[in-house]
PDB file of C-alpha atoms and ligand atoms in Angstrom:
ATOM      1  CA  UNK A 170      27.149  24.707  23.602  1.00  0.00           C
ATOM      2  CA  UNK A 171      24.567  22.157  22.688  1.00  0.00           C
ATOM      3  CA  UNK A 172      26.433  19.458  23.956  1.00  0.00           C
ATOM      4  CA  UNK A 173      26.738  20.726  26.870  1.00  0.00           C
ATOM      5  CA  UNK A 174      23.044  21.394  27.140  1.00  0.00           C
ATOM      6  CA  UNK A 175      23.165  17.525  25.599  1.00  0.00           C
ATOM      7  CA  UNK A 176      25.144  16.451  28.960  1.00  0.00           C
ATOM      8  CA  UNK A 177      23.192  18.725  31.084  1.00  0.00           C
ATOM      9  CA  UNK A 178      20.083  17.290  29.952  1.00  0.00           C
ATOM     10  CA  UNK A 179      21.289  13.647  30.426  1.00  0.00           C
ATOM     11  CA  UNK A 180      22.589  14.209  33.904  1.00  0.00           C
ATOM     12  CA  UNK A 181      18.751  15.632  34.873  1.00  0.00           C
ATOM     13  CA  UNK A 182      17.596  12.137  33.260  1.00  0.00           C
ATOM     14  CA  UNK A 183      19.199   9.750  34.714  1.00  0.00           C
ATOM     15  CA  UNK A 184      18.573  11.197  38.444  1.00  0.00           C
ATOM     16  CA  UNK A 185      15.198  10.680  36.781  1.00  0.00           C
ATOM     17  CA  UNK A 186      15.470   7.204  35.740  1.00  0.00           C
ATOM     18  CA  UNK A 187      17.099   5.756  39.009  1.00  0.00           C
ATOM     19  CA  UNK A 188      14.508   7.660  41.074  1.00  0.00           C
ATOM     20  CA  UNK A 189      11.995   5.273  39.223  1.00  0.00           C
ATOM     21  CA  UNK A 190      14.075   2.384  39.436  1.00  0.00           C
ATOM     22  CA  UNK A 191      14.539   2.594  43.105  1.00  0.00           C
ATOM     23  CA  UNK A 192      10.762   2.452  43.661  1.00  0.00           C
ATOM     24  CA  UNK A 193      10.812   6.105  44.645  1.00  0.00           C
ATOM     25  CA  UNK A 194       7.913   7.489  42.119  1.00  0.00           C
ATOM     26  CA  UNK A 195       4.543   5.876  41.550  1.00  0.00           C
ATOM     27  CA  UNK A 196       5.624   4.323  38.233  1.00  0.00           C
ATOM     28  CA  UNK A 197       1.727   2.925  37.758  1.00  0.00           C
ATOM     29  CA  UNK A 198      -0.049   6.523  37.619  1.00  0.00           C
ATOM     30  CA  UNK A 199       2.984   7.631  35.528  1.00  0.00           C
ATOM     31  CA  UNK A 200       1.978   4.888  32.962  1.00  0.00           C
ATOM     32  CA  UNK A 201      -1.663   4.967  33.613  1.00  0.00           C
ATOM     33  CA  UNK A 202      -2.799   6.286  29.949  1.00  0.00           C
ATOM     34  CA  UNK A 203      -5.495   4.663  28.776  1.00  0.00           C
ATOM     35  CA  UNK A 204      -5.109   6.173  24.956  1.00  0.00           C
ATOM     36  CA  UNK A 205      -1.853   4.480  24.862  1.00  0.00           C
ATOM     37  CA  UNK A 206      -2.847   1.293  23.780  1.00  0.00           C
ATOM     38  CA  UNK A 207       0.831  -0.455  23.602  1.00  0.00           C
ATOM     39  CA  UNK A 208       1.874  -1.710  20.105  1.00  0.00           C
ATOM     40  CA  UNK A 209       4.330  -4.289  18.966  1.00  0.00           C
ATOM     41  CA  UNK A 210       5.324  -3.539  15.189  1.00  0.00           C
ATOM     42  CA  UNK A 211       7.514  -6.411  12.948  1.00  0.00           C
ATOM     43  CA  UNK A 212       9.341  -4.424  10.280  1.00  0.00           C
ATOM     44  CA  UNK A 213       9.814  -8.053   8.178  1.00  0.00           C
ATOM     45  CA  UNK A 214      12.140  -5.560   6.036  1.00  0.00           C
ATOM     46  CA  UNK A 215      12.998  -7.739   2.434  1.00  0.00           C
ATOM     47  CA  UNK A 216      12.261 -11.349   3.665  1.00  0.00           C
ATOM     48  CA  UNK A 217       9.327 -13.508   3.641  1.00  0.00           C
ATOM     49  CA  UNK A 218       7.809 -15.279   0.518  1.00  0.00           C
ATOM     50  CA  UNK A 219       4.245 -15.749  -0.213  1.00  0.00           C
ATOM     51  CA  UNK A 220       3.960 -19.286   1.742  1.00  0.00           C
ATOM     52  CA  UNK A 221       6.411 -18.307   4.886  1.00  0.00           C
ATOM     53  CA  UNK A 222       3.444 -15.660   5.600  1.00  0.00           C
ATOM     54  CA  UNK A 223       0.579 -17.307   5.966  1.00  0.00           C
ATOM     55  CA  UNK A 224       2.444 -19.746   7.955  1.00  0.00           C
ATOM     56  CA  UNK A 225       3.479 -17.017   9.985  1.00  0.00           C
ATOM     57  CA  UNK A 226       0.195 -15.584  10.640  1.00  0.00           C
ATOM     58  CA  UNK A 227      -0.902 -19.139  11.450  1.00  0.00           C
ATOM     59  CA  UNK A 228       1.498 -19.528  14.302  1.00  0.00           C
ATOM     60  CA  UNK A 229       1.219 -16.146  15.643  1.00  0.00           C
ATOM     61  CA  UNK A 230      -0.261 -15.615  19.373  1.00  0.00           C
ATOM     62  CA  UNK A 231      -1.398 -12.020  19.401  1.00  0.00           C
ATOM     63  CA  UNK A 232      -2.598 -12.398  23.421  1.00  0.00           C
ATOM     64  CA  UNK A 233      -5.634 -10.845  21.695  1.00  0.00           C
ATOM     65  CA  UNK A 234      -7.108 -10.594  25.021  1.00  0.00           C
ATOM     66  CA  UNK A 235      -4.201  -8.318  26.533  1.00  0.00           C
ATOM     67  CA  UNK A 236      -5.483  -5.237  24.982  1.00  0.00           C
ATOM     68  CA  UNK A 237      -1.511  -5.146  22.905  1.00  0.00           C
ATOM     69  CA  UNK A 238      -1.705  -4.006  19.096  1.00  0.00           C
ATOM     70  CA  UNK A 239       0.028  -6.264  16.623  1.00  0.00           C
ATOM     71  CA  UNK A 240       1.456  -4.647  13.829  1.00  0.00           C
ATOM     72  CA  UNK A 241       3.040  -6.616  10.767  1.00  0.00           C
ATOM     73  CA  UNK A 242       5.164  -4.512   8.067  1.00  0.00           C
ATOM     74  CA  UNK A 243       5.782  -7.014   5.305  1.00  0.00           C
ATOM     75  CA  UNK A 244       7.694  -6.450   1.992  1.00  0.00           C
ATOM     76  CA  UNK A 245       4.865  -4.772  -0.018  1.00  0.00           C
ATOM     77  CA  UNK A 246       3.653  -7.445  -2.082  1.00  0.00           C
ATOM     78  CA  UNK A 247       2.760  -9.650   0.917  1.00  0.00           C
ATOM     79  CA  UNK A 248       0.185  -7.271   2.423  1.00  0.00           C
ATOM     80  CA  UNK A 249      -2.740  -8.659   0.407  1.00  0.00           C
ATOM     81  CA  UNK A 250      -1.052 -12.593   1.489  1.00  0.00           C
ATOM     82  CA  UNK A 251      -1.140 -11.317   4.905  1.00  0.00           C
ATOM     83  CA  UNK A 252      -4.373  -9.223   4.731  1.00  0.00           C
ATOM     84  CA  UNK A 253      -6.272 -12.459   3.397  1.00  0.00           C
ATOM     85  CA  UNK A 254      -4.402 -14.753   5.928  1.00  0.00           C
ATOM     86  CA  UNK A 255      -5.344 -12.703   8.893  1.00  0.00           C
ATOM     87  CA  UNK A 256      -8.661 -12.051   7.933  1.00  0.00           C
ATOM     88  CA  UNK A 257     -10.799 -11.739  10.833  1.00  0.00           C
ATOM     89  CA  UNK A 258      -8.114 -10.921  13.368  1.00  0.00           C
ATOM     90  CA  UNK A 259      -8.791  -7.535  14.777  1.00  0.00           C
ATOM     91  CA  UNK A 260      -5.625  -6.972  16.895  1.00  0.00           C
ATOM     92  CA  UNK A 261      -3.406  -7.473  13.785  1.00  0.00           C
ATOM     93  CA  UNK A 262      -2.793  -4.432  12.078  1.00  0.00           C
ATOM     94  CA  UNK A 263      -0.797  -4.560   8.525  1.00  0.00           C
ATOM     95  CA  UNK A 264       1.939  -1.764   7.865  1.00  0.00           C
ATOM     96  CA  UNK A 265       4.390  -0.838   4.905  1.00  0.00           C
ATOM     97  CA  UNK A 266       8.326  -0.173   5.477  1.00  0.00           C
ATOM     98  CA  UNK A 267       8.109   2.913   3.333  1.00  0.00           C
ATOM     99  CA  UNK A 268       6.142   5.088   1.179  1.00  0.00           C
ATOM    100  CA  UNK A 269       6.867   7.747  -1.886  1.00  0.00           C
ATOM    101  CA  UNK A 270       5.706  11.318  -0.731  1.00  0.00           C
ATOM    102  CA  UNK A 271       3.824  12.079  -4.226  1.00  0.00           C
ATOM    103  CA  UNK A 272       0.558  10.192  -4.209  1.00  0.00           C
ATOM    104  CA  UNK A 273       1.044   9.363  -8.384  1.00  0.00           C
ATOM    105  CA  UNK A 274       2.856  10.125 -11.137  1.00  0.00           C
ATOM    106  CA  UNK A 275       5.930   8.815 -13.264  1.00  0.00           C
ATOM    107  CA  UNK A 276       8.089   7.068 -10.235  1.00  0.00           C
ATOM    108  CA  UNK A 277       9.170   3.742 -11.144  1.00  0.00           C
ATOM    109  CA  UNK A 278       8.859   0.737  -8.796  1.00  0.00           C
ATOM    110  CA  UNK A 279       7.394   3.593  -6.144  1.00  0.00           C
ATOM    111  CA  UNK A 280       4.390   3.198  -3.811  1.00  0.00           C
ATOM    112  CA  UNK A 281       1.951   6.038  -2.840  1.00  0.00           C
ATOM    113  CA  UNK A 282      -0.064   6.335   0.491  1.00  0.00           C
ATOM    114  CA  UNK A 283      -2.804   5.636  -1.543  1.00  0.00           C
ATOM    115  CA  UNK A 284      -2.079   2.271  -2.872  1.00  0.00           C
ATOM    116  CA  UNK A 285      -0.817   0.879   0.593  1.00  0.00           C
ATOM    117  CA  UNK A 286      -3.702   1.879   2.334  1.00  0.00           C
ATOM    118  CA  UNK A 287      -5.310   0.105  -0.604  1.00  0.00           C
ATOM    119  CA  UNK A 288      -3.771  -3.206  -0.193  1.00  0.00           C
ATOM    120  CA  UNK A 289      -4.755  -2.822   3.595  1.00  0.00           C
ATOM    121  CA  UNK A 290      -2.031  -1.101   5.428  1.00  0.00           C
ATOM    122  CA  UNK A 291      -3.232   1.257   8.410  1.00  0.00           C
ATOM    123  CA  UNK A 292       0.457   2.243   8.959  1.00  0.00           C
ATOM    124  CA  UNK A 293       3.749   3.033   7.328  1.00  0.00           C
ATOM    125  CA  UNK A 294       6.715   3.194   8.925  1.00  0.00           C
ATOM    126  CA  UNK A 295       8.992   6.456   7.798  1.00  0.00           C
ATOM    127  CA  UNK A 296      12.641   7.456   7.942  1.00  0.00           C
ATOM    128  CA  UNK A 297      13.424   3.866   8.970  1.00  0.00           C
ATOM    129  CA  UNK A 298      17.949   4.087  10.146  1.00  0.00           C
ATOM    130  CA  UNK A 299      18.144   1.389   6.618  1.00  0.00           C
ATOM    131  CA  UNK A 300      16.361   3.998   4.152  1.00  0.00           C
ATOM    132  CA  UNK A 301      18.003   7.399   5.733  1.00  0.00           C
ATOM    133  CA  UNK A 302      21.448   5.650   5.534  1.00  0.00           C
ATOM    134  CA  UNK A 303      20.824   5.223   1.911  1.00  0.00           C
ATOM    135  CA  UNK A 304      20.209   8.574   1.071  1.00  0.00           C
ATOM    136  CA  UNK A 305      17.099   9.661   2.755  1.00  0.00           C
ATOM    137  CA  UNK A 306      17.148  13.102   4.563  1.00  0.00           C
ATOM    138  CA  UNK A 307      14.875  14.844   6.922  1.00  0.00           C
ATOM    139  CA  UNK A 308      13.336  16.758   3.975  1.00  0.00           C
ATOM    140  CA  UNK A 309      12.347  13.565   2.202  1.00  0.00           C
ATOM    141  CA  UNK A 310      10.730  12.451   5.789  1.00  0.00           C
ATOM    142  CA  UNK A 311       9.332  15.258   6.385  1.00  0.00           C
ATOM    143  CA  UNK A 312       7.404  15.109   3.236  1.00  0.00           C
ATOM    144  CA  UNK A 313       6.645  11.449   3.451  1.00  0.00           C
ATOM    145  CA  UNK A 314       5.240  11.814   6.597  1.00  0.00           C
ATOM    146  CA  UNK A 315       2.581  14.313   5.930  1.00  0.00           C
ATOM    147  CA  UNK A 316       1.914  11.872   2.276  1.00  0.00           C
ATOM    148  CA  UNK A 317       1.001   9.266   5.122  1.00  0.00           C
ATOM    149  CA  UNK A 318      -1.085  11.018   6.953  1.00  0.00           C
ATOM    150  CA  UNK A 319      -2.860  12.880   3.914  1.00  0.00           C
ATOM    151  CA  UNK A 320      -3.252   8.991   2.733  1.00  0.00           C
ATOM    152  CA  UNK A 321      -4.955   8.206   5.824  1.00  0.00           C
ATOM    153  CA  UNK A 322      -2.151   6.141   7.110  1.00  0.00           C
ATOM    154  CA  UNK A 323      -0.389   6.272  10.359  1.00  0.00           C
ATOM    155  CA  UNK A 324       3.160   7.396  10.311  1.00  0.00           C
ATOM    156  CA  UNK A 325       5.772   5.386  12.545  1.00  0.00           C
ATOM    157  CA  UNK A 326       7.953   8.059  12.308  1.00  0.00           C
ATOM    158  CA  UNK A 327      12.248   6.712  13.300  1.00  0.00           C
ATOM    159  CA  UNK A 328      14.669   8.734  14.928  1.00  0.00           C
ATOM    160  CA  UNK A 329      17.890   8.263  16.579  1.00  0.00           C
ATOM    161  CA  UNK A 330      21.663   8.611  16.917  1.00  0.00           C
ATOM    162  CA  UNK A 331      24.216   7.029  14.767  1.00  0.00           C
ATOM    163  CA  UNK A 332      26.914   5.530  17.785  1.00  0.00           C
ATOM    164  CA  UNK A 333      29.826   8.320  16.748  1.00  0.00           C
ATOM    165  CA  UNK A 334      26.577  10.811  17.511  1.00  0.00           C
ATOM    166  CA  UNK A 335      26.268   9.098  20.882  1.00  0.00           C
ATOM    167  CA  UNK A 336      29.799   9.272  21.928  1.00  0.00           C
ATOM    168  CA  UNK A 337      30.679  12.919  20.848  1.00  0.00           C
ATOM    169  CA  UNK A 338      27.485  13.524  23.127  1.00  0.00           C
ATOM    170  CA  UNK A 339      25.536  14.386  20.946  1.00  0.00           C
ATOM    171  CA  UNK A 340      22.074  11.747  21.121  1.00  0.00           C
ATOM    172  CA  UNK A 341      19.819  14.953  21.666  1.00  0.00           C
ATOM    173  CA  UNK A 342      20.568  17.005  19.413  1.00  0.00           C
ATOM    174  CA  UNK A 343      20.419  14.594  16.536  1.00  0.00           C
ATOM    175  CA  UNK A 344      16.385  13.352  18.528  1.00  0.00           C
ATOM    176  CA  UNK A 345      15.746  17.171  18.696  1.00  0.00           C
ATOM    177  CA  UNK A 346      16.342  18.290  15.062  1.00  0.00           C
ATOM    178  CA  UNK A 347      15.229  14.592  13.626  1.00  0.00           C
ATOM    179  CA  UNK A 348      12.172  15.276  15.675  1.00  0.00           C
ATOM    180  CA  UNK A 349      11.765  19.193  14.631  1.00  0.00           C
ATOM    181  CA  UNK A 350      12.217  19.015  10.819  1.00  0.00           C
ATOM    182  CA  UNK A 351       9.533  15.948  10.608  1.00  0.00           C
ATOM    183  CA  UNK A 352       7.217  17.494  12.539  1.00  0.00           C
ATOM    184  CA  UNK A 353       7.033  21.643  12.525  1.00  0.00           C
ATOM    185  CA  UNK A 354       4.128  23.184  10.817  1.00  0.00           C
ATOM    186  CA  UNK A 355       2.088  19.890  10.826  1.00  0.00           C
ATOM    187  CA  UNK A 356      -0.710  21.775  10.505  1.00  0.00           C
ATOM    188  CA  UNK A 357      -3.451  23.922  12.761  1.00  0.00           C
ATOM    189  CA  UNK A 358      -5.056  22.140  14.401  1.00  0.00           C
ATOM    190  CA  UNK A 359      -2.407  19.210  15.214  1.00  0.00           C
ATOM    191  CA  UNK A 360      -2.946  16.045  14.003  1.00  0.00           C
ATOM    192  CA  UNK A 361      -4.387  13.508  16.678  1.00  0.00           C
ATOM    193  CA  UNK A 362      -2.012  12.132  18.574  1.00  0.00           C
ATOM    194  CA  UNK A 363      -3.567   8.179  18.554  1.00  0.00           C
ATOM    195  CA  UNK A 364      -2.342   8.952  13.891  1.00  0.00           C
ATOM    196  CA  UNK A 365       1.301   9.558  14.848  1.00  0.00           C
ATOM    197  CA  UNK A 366       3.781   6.899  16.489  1.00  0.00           C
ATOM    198  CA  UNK A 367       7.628   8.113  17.120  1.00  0.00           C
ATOM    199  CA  UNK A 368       9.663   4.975  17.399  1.00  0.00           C
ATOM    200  CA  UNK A 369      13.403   5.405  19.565  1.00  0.00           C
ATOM    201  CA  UNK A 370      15.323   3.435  17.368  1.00  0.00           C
ATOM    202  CA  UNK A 371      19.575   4.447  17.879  1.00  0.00           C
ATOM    203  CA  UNK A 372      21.406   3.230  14.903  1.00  0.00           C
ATOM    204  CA  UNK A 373      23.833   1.120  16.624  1.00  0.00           C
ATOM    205  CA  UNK A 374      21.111  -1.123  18.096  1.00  0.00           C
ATOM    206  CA  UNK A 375      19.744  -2.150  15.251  1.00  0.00           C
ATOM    207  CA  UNK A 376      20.446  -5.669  14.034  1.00  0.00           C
ATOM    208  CA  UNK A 377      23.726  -5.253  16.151  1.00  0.00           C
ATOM    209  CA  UNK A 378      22.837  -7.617  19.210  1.00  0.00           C
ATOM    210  CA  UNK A 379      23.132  -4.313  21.168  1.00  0.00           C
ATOM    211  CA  UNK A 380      20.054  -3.336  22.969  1.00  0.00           C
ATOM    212  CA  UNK A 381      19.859   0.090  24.815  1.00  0.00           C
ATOM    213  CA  UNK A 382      19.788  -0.469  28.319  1.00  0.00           C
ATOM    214  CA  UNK A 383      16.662   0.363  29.814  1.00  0.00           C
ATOM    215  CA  UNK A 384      18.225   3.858  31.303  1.00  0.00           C
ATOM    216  CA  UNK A 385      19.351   4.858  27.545  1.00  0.00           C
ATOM    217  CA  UNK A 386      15.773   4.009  26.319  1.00  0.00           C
ATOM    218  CA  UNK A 387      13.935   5.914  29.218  1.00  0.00           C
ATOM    219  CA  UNK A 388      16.009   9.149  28.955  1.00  0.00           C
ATOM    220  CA  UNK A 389      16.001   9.135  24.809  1.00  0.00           C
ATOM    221  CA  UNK A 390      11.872   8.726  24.963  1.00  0.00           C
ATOM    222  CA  UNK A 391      11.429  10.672  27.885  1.00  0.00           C
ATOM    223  CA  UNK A 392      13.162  13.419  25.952  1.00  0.00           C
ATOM    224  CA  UNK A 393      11.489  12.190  22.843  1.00  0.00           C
ATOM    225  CA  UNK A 394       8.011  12.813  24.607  1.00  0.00           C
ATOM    226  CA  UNK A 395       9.362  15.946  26.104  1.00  0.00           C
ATOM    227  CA  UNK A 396       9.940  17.675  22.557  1.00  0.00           C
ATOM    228  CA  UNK A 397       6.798  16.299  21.635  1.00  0.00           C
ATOM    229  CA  UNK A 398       5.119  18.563  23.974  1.00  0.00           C
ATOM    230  CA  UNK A 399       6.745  21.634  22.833  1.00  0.00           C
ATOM    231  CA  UNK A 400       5.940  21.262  19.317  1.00  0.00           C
ATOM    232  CA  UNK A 401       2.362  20.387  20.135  1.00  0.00           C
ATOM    233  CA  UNK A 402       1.028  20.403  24.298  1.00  0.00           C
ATOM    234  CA  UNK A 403       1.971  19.037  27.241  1.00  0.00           C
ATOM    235  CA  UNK A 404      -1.642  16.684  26.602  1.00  0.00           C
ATOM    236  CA  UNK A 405      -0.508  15.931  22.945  1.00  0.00           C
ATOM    237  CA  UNK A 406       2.898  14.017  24.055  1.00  0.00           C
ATOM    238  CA  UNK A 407       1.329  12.200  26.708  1.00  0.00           C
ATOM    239  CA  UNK A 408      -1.547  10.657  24.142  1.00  0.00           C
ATOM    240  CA  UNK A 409       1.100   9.563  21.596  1.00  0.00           C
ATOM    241  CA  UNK A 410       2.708   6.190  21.374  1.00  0.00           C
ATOM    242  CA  UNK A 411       6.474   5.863  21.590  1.00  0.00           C
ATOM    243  CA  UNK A 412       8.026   2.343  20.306  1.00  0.00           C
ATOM    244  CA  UNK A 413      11.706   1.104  21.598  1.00  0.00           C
ATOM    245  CA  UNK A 414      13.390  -0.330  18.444  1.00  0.00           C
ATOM    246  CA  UNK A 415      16.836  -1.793  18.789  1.00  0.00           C
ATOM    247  CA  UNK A 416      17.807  -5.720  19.432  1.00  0.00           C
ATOM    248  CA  UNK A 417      14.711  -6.171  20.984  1.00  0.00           C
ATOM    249  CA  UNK A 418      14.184  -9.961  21.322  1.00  0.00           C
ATOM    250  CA  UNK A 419      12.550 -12.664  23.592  1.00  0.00           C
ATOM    251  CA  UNK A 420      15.585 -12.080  26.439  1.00  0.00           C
ATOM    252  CA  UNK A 421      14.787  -8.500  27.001  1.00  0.00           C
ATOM    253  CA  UNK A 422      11.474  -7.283  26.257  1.00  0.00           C
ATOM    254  CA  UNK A 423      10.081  -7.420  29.877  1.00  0.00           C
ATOM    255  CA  UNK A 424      13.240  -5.081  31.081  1.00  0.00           C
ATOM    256  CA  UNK A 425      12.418  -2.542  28.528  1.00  0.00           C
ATOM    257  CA  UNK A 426       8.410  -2.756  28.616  1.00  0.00           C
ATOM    258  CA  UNK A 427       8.228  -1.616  32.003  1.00  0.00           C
ATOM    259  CA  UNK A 428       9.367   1.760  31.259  1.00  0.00           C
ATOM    260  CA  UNK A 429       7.349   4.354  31.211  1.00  0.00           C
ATOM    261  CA  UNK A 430       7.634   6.077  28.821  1.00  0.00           C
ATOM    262  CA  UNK A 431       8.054   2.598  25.939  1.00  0.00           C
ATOM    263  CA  UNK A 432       4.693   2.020  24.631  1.00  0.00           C
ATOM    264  CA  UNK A 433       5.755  -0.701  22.474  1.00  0.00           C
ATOM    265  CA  UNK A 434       8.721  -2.009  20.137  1.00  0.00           C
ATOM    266  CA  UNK A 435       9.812  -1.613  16.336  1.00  0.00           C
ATOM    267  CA  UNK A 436      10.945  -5.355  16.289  1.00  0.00           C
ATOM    268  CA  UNK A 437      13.556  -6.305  13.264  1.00  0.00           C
ATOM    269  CA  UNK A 438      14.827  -9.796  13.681  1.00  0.00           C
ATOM    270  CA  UNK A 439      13.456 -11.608  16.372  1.00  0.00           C
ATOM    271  CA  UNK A 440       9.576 -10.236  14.733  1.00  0.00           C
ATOM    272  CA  UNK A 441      10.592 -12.784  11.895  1.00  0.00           C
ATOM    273  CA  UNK A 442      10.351 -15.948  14.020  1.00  0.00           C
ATOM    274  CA  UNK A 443       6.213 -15.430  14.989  1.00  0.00           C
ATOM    275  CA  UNK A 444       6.681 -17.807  18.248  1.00  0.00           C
ATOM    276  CA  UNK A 445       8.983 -14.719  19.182  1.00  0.00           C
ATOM    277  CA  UNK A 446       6.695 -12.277  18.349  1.00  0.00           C
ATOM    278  CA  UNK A 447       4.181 -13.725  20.496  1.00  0.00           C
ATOM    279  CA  UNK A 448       6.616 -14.045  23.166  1.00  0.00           C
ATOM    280  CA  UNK A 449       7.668 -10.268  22.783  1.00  0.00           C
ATOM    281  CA  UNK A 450       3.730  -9.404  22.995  1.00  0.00           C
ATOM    282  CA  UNK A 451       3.238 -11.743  26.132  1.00  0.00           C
ATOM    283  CA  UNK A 452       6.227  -9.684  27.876  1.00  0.00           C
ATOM    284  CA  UNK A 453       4.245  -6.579  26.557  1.00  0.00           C
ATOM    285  CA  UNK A 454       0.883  -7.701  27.676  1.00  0.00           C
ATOM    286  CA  UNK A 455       2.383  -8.945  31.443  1.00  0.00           C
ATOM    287  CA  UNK A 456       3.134  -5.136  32.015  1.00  0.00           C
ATOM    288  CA  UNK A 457       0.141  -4.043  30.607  1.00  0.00           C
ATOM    289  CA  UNK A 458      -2.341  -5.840  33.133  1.00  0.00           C
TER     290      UNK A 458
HETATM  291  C1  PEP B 516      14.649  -2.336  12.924  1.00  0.00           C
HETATM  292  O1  PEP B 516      15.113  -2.667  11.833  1.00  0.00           O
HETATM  293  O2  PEP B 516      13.857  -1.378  13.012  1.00  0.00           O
HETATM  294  C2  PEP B 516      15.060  -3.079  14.098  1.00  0.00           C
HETATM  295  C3  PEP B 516      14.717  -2.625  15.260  1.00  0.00           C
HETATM  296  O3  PEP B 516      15.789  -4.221  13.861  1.00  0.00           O
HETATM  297  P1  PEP B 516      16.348  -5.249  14.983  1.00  0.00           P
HETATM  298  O4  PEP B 516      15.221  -5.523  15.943  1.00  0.00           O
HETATM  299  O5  PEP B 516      16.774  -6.439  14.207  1.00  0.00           O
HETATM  300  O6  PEP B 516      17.470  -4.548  15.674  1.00  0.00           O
END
């Protein structure tokens, strides 16, 4: 029954999506959200040594004029390398890949909210495809999630479907209940929407070479932003930043940025190479003028 509702749902989408595409909505007002300041995150995931990072953040063009976020997630120990290296650069943010939900205690090799917003984090990315594959659930996200925000850290929370998910139909479900069991009971009143960041990412995009096409992406964060608004209001979901993750790279940022409903990218492989980066946040700031 819910994949038909799953089909149903995609059908009323993509009408959607080619409407836009054709020119026949005012794509500009349906983007015009000032809150939504667009963000570009690098999940560096386990590479980088001391030395590669400050040449990075030498190199890197943040088009700090653009108005785009920058957002480097680093293996842990290279936050204070990157925090020092970047000193003084206001439109880079610093992010961990991960977090432990308890904020201390007797969890060996862990990391608490605490001590990455110590080491000068502002984010954390949570229930990343890499760590739910190894044995995360939506329990465990769930809990990390609010450990994020309790640390004073904004959650990039990751959803999306695994590729047998998407061909039994089933992409909206697996959004809906990834989406419901991190979120529910978040607390009265709702958090503000500017502290919370739901990144698209399907599974079989990621370091796969296989980018969404800009139609899968639309109709998975238009839903995305949609379910959003039931679990908090219609306002909420329109205030909150949604990131694209999947294959992004130099060749098809600009397709994807122009959607309206992307308000950034979760950026794997191609956010490892900085002259990238800065190409990725050029495409990124070209839509945002
Ligand atoms: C990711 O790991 O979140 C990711 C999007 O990776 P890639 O860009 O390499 O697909």
């Amino acid at each position: 029954m819910s994949d038909v509702r799953d089909r149903v749902e995609r059908i009323v989408r993509q009408v959607v999506v080619e409407t836009i595409a054709s020119g026949g909505l005012d794509v500009q007002r349906l983007t015009d959200s000032p809150a939504r300041r667009p963000l570009i995150a690098a999940n560096w995931k386990m590479n980088m040594l001391a030395a590669d990072a400050r040449r990075y953040a030498a190199k890197l063009d943040t088009h700090a004029e653009s108005g785009v976020e920058t957002l480097i997630c680093p293996p842990l120990v290279l936050l204070p390398v990157l925090r020092d290296a970047l000193s003084g650069d206001t439109h880079v943010s610093l992010g961990a890949q991960d977090l432990h939900p308890e904020h201390a205690g007797a969890h060996t090799g862990e990391h608490s909210g605490e001590m990455i917003k110590d080491a000068g984090a502002s984010y954390v990315i949570v229930g990343h495809s890499e760590r739910r594959a190894s044995g995360e659930d939506d329990e465990l996200v769930r809990r990390k999630l609010r450990a994020a925000l309790g640390a004073g850290l904004m959650p990039i929370l990751c959803v999306g479907e695994r590729v047998d998910e998407r061909e039994r139909g089933a992409t909206f479900r697996v959004l809906r209940s990834q989406l419901t069991l991190a979120l529910t009971g978040l607390g009265q009143p709702a958090p503000d929407p500017r502290d919370i960041v739901v990144a698209y990412e399907p599974v079989w995009a990621i370091g796969s070479g296989r980018v969404a096409t800009p139609s899968q992406a639309q109709e998975a964060l238009s839903f995305i932003r949609d379910r959003l608004g039931e679990l908090f209001s219609h306002a909420w979901a329109e205030r909150a930043r949604l990131l694209y993750g999947g294959s992004v790279g130099v060749g098809n940022a600009r397709s994807l940025a122009c959607l309206p409903d992307v308000d950034g990218f979760l950026v794997g492989g191609a956010g490892l190479n900085p002259e990238a980066l800065s190409e990725i946040i050029a495409a990124v700031a070209g839509e945002n003028r």
